[in-house]
Amino acid sequence: MEYSLARKIFNSAVSFEGAATLTEHPIPKSPLQYWWPIQPTIVNFVLALELYLKCLLTIQGKEFKKNHQLSEFFKALDAHSQKDIMAQLRYTDILLLQAKITEIEKVLIEWRYIYDYDNKQIDIEFLKAFCRATKAYIIQNHIQEINET
């Protein structure tokens, strides 16, 4: 069965989000030691978010560059999508949200190569909330487009 491009992108996003969720909590190494794979958690949440945004753009018939510019992808969404996602995130000021998106935009590079950076920080709760709000918006408003083959 051949799936639509939107479905393929959505499925990939779900896979990355699932991988992020699996590594979100410390993993026991021994009875007194834990390994916390935060780096793949963050990278996978960013990849999932990027793909959810690209899925929405595909559904809306919009082109997107093959880059990781989350702010560009969000700005390219129609106004209804932006407002709905903002509401789920409890943001009323688009400029504040854009600033937050810009903060996480560099994460994909920086956290994949974390050894090149000192003291990198990220608001992981915002990242997870943004990822999940975007996914929820797709499911609530575009499930028919996702299910098309």
Short mmCIF file of C-alpha atoms in Angstrom, two decimals:
data_model
loop_
_atom_site.label_atom_id
_atom_site.label_comp_id
_atom_site.label_asym_id
_atom_site.label_seq_id
_atom_site.Cartn_x
_atom_site.Cartn_y
_atom_site.Cartn_z
CA MET A 1 0.00 0.00 0.00
CA GLU A 2 1.34 3.41 -0.96
CA TYR A 3 0.74 6.14 1.63
CA SER A 4 0.41 9.87 1.02
CA LEU A 5 3.42 12.06 1.67
CA ALA A 6 1.65 13.60 4.67
CA ARG A 7 1.10 10.12 6.15
CA LYS A 8 4.74 9.15 5.59
CA ILE A 9 5.95 12.33 7.29
CA PHE A 10 3.48 11.88 10.15
CA ASN A 11 4.55 8.26 10.67
CA SER A 12 8.20 9.31 10.80
CA ALA A 13 7.37 12.02 13.33
CA VAL A 14 5.53 9.53 15.52
CA SER A 15 8.57 7.21 15.37
CA PHE A 16 10.97 9.94 16.47
CA GLU A 17 8.59 11.04 19.23
CA GLY A 18 8.31 7.42 20.38
CA ALA A 19 12.09 7.08 20.49
CA ALA A 20 12.31 10.33 22.47
CA THR A 21 9.74 9.08 24.95
CA LEU A 22 11.60 5.79 25.42
CA THR A 23 14.78 7.63 26.37
CA GLU A 24 13.08 10.33 28.41
CA HIS A 25 13.70 8.68 31.78
CA PRO A 26 16.84 7.36 33.46
CA ILE A 27 17.74 3.78 32.59
CA PRO A 28 19.18 1.59 35.36
CA LYS A 29 22.76 0.45 34.71
CA SER A 30 23.10 -1.28 38.06
CA PRO A 31 21.20 -1.14 41.36
CA LEU A 32 22.78 2.22 42.28
CA GLN A 33 23.66 3.71 38.90
CA TYR A 34 21.55 5.21 36.16
CA TRP A 35 22.21 6.28 32.62
CA TRP A 36 20.13 9.21 31.44
CA PRO A 37 20.23 9.44 27.65
CA ILE A 38 19.04 13.05 27.52
CA GLN A 39 20.92 13.80 24.29
CA PRO A 40 18.91 11.38 22.07
CA THR A 41 15.73 12.38 23.90
CA ILE A 42 16.16 16.02 22.94
CA VAL A 43 17.32 15.34 19.38
CA ASN A 44 14.42 12.96 18.75
CA PHE A 45 11.83 15.40 20.14
CA VAL A 46 13.20 18.13 17.84
CA LEU A 47 13.12 15.80 14.85
CA ALA A 48 9.55 14.80 15.67
CA LEU A 49 8.49 18.45 16.00
CA GLU A 50 10.16 19.34 12.71
CA LEU A 51 8.35 16.50 10.96
CA TYR A 52 4.96 17.37 12.49
CA LEU A 53 5.40 20.93 11.18
CA LYS A 54 6.42 19.61 7.75
CA CYS A 55 3.42 17.28 7.79
CA LEU A 56 1.10 20.25 8.38
CA LEU A 57 2.77 22.21 5.60
CA THR A 58 2.32 19.24 3.26
CA ILE A 59 -1.37 18.99 4.17
CA GLN A 60 -1.73 22.72 3.50
CA GLY A 61 -0.09 22.29 0.10
CA LYS A 62 2.92 24.41 1.02
CA GLU A 63 6.50 23.82 -0.01
CA PHE A 64 9.26 23.71 2.59
CA LYS A 65 13.02 23.67 2.44
CA LYS A 66 14.93 20.60 3.52
CA ASN A 67 16.46 22.28 6.54
CA HIS A 68 15.79 22.46 10.26
CA GLN A 69 14.40 26.02 10.49
CA LEU A 70 11.46 25.41 12.82
CA SER A 71 10.61 29.11 12.95
CA GLU A 72 10.28 29.22 9.14
CA PHE A 73 8.03 26.18 9.18
CA PHE A 74 5.80 27.61 11.91
CA LYS A 75 5.57 31.00 10.18
CA ALA A 76 4.55 29.26 6.94
CA LEU A 77 1.55 27.56 8.58
CA ASP A 78 -1.85 29.10 8.00
CA ALA A 79 -3.10 31.50 10.68
CA HIS A 80 -5.68 29.01 12.02
CA SER A 81 -3.01 26.36 12.64
CA GLN A 82 -0.71 28.86 14.32
CA LYS A 83 -3.48 30.16 16.59
CA ASP A 84 -4.68 26.70 17.54
CA ILE A 85 -1.19 25.45 18.41
CA MET A 86 -0.51 28.66 20.33
CA ALA A 87 -3.71 28.15 22.30
CA GLN A 88 -2.74 24.59 23.19
CA LEU A 89 0.62 25.94 24.39
CA ARG A 90 -1.17 28.75 26.26
CA TYR A 91 0.72 31.44 24.34
CA THR A 92 -1.10 34.62 23.35
CA ASP A 93 1.86 36.54 21.94
CA ILE A 94 3.21 35.18 18.66
CA LEU A 95 6.47 37.11 19.11
CA LEU A 96 7.14 35.37 22.42
CA LEU A 97 6.39 32.01 20.85
CA GLN A 98 8.64 32.77 17.87
CA ALA A 99 11.47 33.66 20.28
CA LYS A 100 10.95 30.33 22.05
CA ILE A 101 10.94 28.45 18.74
CA THR A 102 14.16 30.20 17.71
CA GLU A 103 15.76 29.03 20.98
CA ILE A 104 15.10 25.40 20.16
CA GLU A 105 15.87 25.74 16.47
CA LYS A 106 19.61 25.19 16.94
CA VAL A 107 19.12 22.20 19.18
CA LEU A 108 19.34 19.63 16.42
CA ILE A 109 22.91 20.61 15.59
CA GLU A 110 24.05 21.57 19.06
CA TRP A 111 22.75 18.50 20.86
CA ARG A 112 23.94 16.04 18.23
CA TYR A 113 27.42 17.48 18.71
CA ILE A 114 27.07 18.40 22.37
CA TYR A 115 30.75 17.68 23.02
CA ASP A 116 31.59 20.80 20.98
CA TYR A 117 29.57 23.06 23.28
CA ASP A 118 29.79 24.06 26.91
CA ASN A 119 26.78 24.38 29.17
CA LYS A 120 24.00 23.90 26.64
CA GLN A 121 20.55 24.21 28.09
CA ILE A 122 17.09 23.72 26.69
CA ASP A 123 13.57 24.08 27.96
CA ILE A 124 12.69 20.44 27.39
CA GLU A 125 9.19 20.86 28.81
CA PHE A 126 8.41 23.51 26.17
CA LEU A 127 9.93 21.30 23.47
CA LYS A 128 7.78 18.33 24.49
CA ALA A 129 4.66 20.49 24.81
CA PHE A 130 5.20 22.07 21.38
CA CYS A 131 5.78 18.66 19.80
CA ARG A 132 2.69 17.18 21.41
CA ALA A 133 0.50 20.22 20.70
CA THR A 134 1.43 20.11 17.01
CA LYS A 135 0.71 16.38 16.84
CA ALA A 136 -2.61 16.87 18.65
CA TYR A 137 -3.57 19.64 16.22
CA ILE A 138 -2.89 17.33 13.27
CA ILE A 139 -4.95 14.51 14.78
CA GLN A 140 -7.85 16.79 15.75
CA ASN A 141 -8.02 18.69 12.47
CA HIS A 142 -6.41 16.62 9.72
CA ILE A 143 -6.82 12.94 10.52
CA GLN A 144 -8.65 12.38 7.22
CA GLU A 145 -5.71 13.75 5.23
CA ILE A 146 -3.32 11.55 7.21
CA ASN A 147 -5.42 8.45 6.61
CA GLU A 148 -5.63 9.00 2.85
CA THR A 149 -3.55 6.60 0.82
#
